[in-house]
mmCIF file of C-alpha atoms in Angstrom:
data_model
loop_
_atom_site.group_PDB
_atom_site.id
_atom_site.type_symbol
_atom_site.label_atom_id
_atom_site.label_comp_id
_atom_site.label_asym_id
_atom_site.label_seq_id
_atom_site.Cartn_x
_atom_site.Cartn_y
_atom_site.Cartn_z
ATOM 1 C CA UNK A 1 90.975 117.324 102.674
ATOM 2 C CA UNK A 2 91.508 113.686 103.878
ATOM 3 C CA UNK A 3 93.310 112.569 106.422
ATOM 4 C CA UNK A 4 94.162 108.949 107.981
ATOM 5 C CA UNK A 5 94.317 108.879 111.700
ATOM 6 C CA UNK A 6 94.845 105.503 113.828
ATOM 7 C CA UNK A 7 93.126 103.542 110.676
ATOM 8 C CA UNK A 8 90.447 105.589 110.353
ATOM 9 C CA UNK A 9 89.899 108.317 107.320
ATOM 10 C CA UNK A 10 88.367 112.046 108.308
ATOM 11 C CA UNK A 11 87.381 114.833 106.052
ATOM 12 C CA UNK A 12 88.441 117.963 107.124
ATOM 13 C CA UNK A 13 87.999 121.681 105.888
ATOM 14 C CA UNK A 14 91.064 123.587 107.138
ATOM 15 C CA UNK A 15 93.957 125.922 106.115
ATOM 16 C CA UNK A 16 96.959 124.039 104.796
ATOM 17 C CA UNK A 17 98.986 125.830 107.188
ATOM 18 C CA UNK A 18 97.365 125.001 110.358
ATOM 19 C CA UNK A 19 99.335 122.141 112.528
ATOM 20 C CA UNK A 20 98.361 118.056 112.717
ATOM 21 C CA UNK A 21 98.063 118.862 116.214
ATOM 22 C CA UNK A 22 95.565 121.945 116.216
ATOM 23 C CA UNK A 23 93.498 119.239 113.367
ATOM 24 C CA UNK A 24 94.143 116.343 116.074
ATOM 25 C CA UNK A 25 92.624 118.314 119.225
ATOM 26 C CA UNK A 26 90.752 120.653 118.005
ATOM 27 C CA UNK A 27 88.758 119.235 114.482
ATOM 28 C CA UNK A 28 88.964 115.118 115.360
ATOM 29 C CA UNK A 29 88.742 115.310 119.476
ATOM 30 C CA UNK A 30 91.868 113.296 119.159
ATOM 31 C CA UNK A 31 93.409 114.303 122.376
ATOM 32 C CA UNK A 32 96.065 112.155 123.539
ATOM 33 C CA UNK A 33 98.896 114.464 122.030
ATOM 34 C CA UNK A 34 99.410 117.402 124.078
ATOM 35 C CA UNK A 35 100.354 120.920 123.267
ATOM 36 C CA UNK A 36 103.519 121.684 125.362
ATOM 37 C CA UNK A 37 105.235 124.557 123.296
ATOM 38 C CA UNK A 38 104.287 124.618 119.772
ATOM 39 C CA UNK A 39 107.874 124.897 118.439
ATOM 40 C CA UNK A 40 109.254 121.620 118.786
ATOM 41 C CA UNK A 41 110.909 121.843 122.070
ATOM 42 C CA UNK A 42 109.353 119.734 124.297
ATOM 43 C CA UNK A 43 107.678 116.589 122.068
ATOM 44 C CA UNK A 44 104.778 116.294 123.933
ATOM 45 C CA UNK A 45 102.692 116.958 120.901
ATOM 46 C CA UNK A 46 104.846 113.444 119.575
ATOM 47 C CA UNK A 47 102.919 111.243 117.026
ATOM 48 C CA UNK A 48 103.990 108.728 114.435
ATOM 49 C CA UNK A 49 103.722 109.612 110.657
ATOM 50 C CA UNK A 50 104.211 106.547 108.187
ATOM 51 C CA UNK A 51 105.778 104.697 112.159
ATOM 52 C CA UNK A 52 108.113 107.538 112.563
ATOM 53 C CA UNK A 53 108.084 109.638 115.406
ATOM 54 C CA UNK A 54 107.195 113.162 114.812
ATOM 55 C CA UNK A 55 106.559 116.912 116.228
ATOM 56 C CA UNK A 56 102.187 117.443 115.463
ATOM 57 C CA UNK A 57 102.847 120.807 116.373
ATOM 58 C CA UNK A 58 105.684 121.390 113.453
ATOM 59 C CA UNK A 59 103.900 119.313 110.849
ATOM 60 C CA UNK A 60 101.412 121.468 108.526
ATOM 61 C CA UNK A 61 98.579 119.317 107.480
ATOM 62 C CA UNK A 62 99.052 120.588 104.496
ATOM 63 C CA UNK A 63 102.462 119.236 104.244
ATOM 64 C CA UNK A 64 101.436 115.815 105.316
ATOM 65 C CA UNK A 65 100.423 114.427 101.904
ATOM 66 C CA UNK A 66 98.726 110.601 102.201
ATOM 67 C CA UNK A 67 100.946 109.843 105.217
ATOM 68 C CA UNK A 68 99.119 107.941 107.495
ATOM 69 C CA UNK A 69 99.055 109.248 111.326
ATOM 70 C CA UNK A 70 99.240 107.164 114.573
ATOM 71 C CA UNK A 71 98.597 109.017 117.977
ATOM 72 C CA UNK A 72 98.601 107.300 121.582
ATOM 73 C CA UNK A 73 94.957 106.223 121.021
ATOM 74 C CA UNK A 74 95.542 103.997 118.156
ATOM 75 C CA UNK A 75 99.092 102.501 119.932
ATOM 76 C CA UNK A 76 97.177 99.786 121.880
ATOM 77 C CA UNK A 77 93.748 99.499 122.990
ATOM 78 C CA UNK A 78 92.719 99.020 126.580
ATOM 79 C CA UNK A 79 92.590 94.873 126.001
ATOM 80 C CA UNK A 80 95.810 94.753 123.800
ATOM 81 C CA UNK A 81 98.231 97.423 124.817
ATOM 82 C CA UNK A 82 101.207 98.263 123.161
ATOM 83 C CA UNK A 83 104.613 96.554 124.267
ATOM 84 C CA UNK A 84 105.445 100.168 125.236
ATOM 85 C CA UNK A 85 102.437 100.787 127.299
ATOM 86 C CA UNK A 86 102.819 97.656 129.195
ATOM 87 C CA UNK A 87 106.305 98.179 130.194
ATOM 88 C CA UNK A 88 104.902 102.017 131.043
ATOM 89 C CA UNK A 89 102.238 101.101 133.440
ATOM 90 C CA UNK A 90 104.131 98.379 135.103
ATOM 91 C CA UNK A 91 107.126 100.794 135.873
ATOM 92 C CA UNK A 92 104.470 103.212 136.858
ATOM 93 C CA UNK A 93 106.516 106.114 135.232
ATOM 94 C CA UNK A 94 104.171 108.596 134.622
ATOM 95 C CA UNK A 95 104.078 111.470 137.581
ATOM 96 C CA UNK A 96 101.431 114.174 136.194
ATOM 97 C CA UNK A 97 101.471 112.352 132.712
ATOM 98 C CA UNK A 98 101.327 115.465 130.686
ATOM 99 C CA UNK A 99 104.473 114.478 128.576
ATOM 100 C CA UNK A 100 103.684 110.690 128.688
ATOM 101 C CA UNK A 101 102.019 109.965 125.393
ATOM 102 C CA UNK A 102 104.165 112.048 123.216
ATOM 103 C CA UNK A 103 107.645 109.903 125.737
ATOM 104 C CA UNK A 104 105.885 106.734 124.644
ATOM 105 C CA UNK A 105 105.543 107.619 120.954
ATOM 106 C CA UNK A 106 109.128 108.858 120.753
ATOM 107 C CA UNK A 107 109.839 105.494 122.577
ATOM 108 C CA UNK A 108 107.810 103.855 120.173
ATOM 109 C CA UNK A 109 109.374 104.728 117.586
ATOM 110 C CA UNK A 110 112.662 104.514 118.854
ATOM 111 C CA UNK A 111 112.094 100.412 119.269
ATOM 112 C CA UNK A 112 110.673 100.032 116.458
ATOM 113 C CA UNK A 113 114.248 101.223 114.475
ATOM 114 C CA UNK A 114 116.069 100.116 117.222
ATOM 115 C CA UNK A 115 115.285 97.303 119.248
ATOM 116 C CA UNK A 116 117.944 97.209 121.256
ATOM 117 C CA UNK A 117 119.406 100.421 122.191
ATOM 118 C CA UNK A 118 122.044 101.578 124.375
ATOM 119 C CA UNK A 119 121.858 103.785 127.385
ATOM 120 C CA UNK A 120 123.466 106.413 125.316
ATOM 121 C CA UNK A 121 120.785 105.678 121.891
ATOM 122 C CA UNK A 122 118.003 105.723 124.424
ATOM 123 C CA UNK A 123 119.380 109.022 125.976
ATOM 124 C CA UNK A 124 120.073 110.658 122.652
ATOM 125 C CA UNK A 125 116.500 109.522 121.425
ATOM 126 C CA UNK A 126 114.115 110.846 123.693
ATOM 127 C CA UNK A 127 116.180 113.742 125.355
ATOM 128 C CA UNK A 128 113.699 116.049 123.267
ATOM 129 C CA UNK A 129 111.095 114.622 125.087
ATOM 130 C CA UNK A 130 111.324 116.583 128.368
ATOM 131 C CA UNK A 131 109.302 116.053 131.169
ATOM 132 C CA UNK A 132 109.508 118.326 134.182
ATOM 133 C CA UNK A 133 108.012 115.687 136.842
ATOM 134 C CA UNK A 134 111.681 114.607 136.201
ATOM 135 C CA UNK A 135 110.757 111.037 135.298
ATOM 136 C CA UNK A 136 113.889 110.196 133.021
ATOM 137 C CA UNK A 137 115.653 107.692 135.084
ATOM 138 C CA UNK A 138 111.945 105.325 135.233
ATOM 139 C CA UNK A 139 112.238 106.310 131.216
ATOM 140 C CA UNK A 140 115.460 105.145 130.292
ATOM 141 C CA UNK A 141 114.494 102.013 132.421
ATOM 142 C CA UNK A 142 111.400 100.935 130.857
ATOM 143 C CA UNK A 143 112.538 101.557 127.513
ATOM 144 C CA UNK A 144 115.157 98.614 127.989
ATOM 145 C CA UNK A 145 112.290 96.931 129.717
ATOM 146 C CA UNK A 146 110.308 97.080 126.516
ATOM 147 C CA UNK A 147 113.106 96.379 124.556
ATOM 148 C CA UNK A 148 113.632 93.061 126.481
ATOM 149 C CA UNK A 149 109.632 92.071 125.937
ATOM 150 C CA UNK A 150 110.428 92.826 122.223
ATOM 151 C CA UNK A 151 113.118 90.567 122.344
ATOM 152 C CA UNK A 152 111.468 88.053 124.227
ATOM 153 C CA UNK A 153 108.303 88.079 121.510
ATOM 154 C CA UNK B 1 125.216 106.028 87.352
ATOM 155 C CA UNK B 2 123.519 109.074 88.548
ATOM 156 C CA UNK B 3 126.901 111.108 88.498
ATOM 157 C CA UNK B 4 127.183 110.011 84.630
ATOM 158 C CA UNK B 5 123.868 111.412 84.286
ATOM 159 C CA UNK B 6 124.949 114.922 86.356
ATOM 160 C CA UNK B 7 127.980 115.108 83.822
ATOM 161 C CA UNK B 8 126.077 114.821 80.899
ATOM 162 C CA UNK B 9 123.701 117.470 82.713
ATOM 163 C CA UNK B 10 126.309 119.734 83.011
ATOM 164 C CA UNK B 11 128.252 119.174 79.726
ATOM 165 C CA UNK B 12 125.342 120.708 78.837
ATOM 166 C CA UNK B 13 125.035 123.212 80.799
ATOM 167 C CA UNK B 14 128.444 124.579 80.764
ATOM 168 C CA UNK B 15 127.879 126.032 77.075
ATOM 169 C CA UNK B 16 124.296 127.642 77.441
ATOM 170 C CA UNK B 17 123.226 129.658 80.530
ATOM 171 C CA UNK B 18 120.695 127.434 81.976
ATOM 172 C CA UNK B 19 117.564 128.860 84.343
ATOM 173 C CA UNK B 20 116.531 127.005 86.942
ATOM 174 C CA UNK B 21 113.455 127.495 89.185
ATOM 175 C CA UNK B 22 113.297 126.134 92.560
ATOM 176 C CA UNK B 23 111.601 126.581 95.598
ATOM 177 C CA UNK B 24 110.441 130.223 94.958
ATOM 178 C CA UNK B 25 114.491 131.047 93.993
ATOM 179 C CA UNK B 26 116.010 131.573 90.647
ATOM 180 C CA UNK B 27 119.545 130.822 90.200
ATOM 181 C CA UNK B 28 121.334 130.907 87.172
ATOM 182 C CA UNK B 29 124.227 128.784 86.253
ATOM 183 C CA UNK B 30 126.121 131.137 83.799
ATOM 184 C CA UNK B 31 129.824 130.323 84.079
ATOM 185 C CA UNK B 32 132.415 133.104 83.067
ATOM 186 C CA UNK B 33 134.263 132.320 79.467
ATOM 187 C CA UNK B 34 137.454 130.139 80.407
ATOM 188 C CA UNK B 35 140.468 132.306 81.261
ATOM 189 C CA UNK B 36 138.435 134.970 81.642
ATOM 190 C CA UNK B 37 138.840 135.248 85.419
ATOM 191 C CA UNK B 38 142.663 136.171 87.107
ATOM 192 C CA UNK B 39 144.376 133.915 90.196
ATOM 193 C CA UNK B 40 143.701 137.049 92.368
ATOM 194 C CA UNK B 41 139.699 137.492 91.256
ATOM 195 C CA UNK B 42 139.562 133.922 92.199
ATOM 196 C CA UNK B 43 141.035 134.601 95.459
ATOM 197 C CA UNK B 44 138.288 137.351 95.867
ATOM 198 C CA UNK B 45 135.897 135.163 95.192
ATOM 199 C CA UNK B 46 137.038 132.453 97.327
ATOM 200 C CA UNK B 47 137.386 134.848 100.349
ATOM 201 C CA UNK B 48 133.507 135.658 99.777
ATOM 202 C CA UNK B 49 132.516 131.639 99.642
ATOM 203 C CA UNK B 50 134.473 131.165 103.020
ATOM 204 C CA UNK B 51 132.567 133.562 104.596
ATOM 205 C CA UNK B 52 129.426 131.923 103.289
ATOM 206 C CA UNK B 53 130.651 128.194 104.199
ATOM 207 C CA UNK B 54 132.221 129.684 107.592
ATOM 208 C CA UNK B 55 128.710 131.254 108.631
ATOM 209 C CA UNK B 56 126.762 129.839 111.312
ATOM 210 C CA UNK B 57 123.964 129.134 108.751
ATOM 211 C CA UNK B 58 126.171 126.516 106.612
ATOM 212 C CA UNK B 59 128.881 125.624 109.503
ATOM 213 C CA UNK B 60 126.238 124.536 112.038
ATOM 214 C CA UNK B 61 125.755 121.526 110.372
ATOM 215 C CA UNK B 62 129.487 120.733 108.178
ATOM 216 C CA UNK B 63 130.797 119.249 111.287
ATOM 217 C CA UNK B 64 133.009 117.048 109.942
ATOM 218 C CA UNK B 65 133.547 114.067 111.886
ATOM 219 C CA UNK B 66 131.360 114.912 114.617
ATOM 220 C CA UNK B 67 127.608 113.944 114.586
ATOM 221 C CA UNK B 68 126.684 116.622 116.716
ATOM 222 C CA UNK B 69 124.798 119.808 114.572
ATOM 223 C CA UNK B 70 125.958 122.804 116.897
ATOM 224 C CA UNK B 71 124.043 126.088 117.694
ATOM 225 C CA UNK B 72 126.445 128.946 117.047
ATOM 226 C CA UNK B 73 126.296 132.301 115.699
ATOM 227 C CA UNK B 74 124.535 136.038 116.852
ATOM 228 C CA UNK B 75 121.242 133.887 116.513
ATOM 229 C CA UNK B 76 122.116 131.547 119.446
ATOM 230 C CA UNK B 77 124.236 133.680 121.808
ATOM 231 C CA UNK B 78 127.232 131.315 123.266
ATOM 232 C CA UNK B 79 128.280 128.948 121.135
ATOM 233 C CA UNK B 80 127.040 125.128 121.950
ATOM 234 C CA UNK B 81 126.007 121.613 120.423
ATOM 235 C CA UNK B 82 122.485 121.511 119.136
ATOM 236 C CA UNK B 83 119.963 120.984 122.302
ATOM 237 C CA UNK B 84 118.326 118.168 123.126
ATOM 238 C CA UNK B 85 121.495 115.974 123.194
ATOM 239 C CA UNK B 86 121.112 115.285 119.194
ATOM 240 C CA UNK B 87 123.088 113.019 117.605
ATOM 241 C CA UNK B 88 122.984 112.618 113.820
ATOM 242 C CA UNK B 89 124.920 109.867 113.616
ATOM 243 C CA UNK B 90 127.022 107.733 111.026
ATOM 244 C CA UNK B 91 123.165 108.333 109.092
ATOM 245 C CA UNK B 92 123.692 112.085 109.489
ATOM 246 C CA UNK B 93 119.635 112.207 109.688
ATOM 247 C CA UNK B 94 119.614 110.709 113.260
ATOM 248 C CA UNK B 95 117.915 107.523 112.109
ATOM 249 C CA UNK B 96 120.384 105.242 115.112
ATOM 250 C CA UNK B 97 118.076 107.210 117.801
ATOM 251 C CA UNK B 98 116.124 110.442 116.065
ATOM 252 C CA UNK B 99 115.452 111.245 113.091
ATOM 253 C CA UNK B 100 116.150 115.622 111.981
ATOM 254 C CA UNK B 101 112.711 115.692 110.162
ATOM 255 C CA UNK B 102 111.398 114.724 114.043
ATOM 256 C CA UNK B 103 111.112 118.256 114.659
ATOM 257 C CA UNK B 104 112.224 119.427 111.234
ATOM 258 C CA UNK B 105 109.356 118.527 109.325
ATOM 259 C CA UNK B 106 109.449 118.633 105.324
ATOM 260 C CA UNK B 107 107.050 120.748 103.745
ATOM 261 C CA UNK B 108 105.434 120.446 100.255
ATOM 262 C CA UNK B 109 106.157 123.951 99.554
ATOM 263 C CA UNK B 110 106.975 127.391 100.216
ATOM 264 C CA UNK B 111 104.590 128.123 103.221
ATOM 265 C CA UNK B 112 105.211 132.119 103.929
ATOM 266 C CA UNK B 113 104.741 131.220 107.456
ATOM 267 C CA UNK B 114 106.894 128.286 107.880
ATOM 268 C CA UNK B 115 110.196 129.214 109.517
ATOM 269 C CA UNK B 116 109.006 132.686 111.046
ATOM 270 C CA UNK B 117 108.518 131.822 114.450
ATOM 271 C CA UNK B 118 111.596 132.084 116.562
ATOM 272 C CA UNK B 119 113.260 129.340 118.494
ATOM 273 C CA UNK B 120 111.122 126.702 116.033
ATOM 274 C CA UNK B 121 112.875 123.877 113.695
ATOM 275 C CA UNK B 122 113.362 125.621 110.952
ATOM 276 C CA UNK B 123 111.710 123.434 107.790
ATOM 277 C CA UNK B 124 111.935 123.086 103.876
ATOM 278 C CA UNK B 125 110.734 121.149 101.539
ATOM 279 C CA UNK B 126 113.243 117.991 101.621
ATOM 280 C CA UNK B 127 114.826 116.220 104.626
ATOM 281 C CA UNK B 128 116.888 117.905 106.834
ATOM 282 C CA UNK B 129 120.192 116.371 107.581
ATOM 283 C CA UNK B 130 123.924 116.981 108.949
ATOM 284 C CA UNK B 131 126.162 117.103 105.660
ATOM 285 C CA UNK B 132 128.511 114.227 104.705
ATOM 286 C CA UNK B 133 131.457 113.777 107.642
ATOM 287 C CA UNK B 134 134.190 115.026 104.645
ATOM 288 C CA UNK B 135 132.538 118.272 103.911
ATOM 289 C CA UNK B 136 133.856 119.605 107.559
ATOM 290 C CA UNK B 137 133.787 123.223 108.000
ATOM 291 C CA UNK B 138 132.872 124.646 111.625
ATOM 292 C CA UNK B 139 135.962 125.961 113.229
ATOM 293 C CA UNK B 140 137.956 125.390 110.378
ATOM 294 C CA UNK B 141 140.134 127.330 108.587
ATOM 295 C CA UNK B 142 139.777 129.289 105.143
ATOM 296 C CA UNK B 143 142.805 127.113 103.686
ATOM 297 C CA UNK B 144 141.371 123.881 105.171
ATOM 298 C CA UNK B 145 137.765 124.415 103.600
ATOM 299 C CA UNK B 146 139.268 125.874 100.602
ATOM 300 C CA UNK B 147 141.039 122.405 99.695
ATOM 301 C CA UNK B 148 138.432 120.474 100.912
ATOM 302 C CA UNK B 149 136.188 122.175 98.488
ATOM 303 C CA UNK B 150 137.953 121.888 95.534
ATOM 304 C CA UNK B 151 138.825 118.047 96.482
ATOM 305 C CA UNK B 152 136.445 115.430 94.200
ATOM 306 C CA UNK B 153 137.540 113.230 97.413
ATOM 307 C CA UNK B 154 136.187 115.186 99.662
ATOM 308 C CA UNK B 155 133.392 117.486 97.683
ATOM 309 C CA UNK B 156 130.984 114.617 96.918
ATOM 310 C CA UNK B 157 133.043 114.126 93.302
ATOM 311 C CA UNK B 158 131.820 117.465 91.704
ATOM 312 C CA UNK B 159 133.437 120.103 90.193
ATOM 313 C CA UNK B 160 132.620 123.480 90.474
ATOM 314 C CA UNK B 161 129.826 123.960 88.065
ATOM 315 C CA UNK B 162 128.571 120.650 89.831
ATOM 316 C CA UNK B 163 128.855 122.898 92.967
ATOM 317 C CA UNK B 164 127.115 125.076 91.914
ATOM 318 C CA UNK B 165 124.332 123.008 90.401
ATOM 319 C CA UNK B 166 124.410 121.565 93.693
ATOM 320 C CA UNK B 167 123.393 124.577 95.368
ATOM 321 C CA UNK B 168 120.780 125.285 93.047
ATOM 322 C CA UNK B 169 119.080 121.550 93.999
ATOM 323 C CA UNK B 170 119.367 121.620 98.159
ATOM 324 C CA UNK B 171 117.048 123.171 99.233
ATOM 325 C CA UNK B 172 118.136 123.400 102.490
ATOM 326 C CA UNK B 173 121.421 125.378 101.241
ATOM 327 C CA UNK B 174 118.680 128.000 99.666
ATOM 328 C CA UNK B 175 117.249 128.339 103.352
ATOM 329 C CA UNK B 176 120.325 129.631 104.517
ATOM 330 C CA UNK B 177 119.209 132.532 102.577
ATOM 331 C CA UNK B 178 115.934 132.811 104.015
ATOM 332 C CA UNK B 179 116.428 130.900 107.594
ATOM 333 C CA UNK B 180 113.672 132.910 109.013
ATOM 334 C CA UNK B 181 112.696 133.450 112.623
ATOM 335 C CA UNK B 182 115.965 135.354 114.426
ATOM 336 C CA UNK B 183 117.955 134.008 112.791
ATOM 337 C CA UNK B 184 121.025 135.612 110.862
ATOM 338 C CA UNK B 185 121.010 134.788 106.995
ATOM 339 C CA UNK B 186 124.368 133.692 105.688
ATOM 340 C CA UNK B 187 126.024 136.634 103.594
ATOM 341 C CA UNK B 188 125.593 137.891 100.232
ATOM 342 C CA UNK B 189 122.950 135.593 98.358
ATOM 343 C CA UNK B 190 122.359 132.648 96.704
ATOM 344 C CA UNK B 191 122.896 133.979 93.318
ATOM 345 C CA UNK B 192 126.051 135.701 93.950
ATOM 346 C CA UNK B 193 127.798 132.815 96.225
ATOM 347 C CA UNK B 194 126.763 130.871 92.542
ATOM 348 C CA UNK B 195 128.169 133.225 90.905
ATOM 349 C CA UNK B 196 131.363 133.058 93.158
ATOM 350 C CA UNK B 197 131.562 129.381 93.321
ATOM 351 C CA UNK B 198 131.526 129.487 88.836
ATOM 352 C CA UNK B 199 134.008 132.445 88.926
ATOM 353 C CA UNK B 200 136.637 130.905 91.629
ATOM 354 C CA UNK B 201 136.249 127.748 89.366
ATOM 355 C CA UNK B 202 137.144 129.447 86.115
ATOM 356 C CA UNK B 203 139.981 131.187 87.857
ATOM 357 C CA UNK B 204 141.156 127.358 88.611
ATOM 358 C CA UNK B 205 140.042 126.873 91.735
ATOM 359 C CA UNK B 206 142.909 129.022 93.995
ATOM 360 C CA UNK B 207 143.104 128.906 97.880
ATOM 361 C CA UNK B 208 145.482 131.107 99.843
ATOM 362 C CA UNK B 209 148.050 129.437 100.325
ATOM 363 C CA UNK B 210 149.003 127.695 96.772
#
């Protein structure tokens, strides 16, 4: 089976059933997407299919066809970071950071449909997100942060 | 255009029986003769599709003029707006904020394992989404979702056997049938709330109070 993961093609030999995120962590080392509760409850397992935000832990590999998969490593890179990721670090939101990459690929993906969003469109988009270092006010923040810088480019 | 083309469909089909395969179900379209079926079988049959379209599996997301899905039923314990403060908006697939298929993901096919583990978005093989604003049904009453049924205005411009043809196509009306995990099925089954939807049809399409 082939797969496409931040540009780059694998070949994998798995079951059809088994989760993008078990194939991301476990057969490509691609670790940035974390495994928070495997049922689509907490979106730290958050990637982008085709630039749309998604649950890797809800996803069968075998359901993802020739979509094309983005995780937090192939957002930015260290010398060109995502929008996102600049507004993240320079807000300093991140606590323990467990949640962090899957809150910045829902965020993502949220500015990316909608670059300028509400309080209420940012609350309603990344509420499934949660994050128990209780980081949601420095979330909402940056998001409008980024969404100026998007503005402004 | 496509409508034209789903008339023509079922001119068709409303003088053979068709078949049709889907997703691992079989329903068959096989309207009763016209005048064959009484006011009051009608009635019965109606009283059977309300308690299909009134079931937390199909009400949860008819809400009408809301965007909010809801969480209701034996399956969820008090009655409450889908988690995660989800808003389908005037999309009805979330895309203003997030999109359903976030969390329920399409699948290519009938995975035996794909809605069995509890608490989980439940999946099929098509996007999920909240039905149209007109087709409202949670909390409302048998009368109220009898007329909006049989309304072209307000039923997506079908009649019945387009009803029922439209149930054989959504998948995600066949998973409330097979919702897996916990949760409750809606009653009876696909076949016979087809069957119900042709018959109630044939009998003119009666609601309780006419």
């Amino acid at each position: 089976m082939q797969i496409t993961v931040n540009d780059t093609s694998y070949t994998i030999d798995v079951e059809p059933e088994m989760p993008l995120l078990w194939v991301l962590r476990e057969e490509l080392g691609i670790t940035g997407p974390k495994y928070g509760c495997g049922i689509a409850q907490c979106g730290a397992c958050t990637v982008h299919v085709n630039g749309y935000a998604v649950r890797s832990c809800q996803l069968a590999i075998g359901d993802l066809g020739n979509s094309s998969v983005k995780t937090i490593e192939g957002l930015g890179t260290p010398d060109s970071l995502h929008i996102v990721q600049e507004a993240w670090i320079e807000h300093q939101v991140a606590q323990c950071g467990y949640c962090q990459s899957g809150q910045i690929m829902q965020a993502a993906s949220l500015l990316s449909t909608n670059p300028d969003p509400s309080d209420d469109q940012i609350d309603a988009a990344m509420s499934g997100n949660l994050c128990r270092c209780g980081t949601y006010p420095r979330i909402r923040a940056v998001v409008k942060a980024a969404a100026k810088k998007l503005q402004g480019s | 255009m496509k409508m034209s083309f789903l008339r023509a469909a079922f001119a068709i089909t409303s003088l053979f029986s068709v078949t049709v395969l889907s997703a691992g179900d079989k329903v068959e379209i096989n309207p009763p003769l016209a005048g064959s079926v009484s006011k009051e079988q009608g009635l019965e049959a109606w009283s059977r599709i309300f308690e299909v379209a009134s079931h937390p599996r199909c009400a949860n997301c008819h809400t009408g003029p809301s965007d909010r899905p809801m969480w209701s039923g034996p399956s969820y314990g008090k009655t409450r707006v889908h988690g995660m403060n989800i808003q389908a908006g005037n999309s009805r697939i979330g895309a203003e904020t997030i999109l359903c298929s976030t969390c329920h993901t399409n699948k290519s096919e009938d995975w035996s394992n794909a809605n069995v583990t509890k608490h989980a978005a439940p999946r099929v093989a098509m996007s999920w989404a909240l039905a149209p604003a007109t087709a409202h049904w949670f909390g409302r009453t048998t009368q109220q979702i009898c007329e909006q049924l049989r309304n072209p205005e307000t039923n997506g411009d079908r009649d019945t056997l387009e009803i029922a043809e439209h149930l054989n196509h959504d998948l995600i009306l066949h998973w409330a049938w097979a919702p897996g995990g916990n949760r409750e099925p809606a009653p009876y089954s696909l076949q016979e709330h087809v069957n119900d939807i042709l018959a109630w049809g044939v009998a003119g399409t009666p609601c309780p109070q006419d």
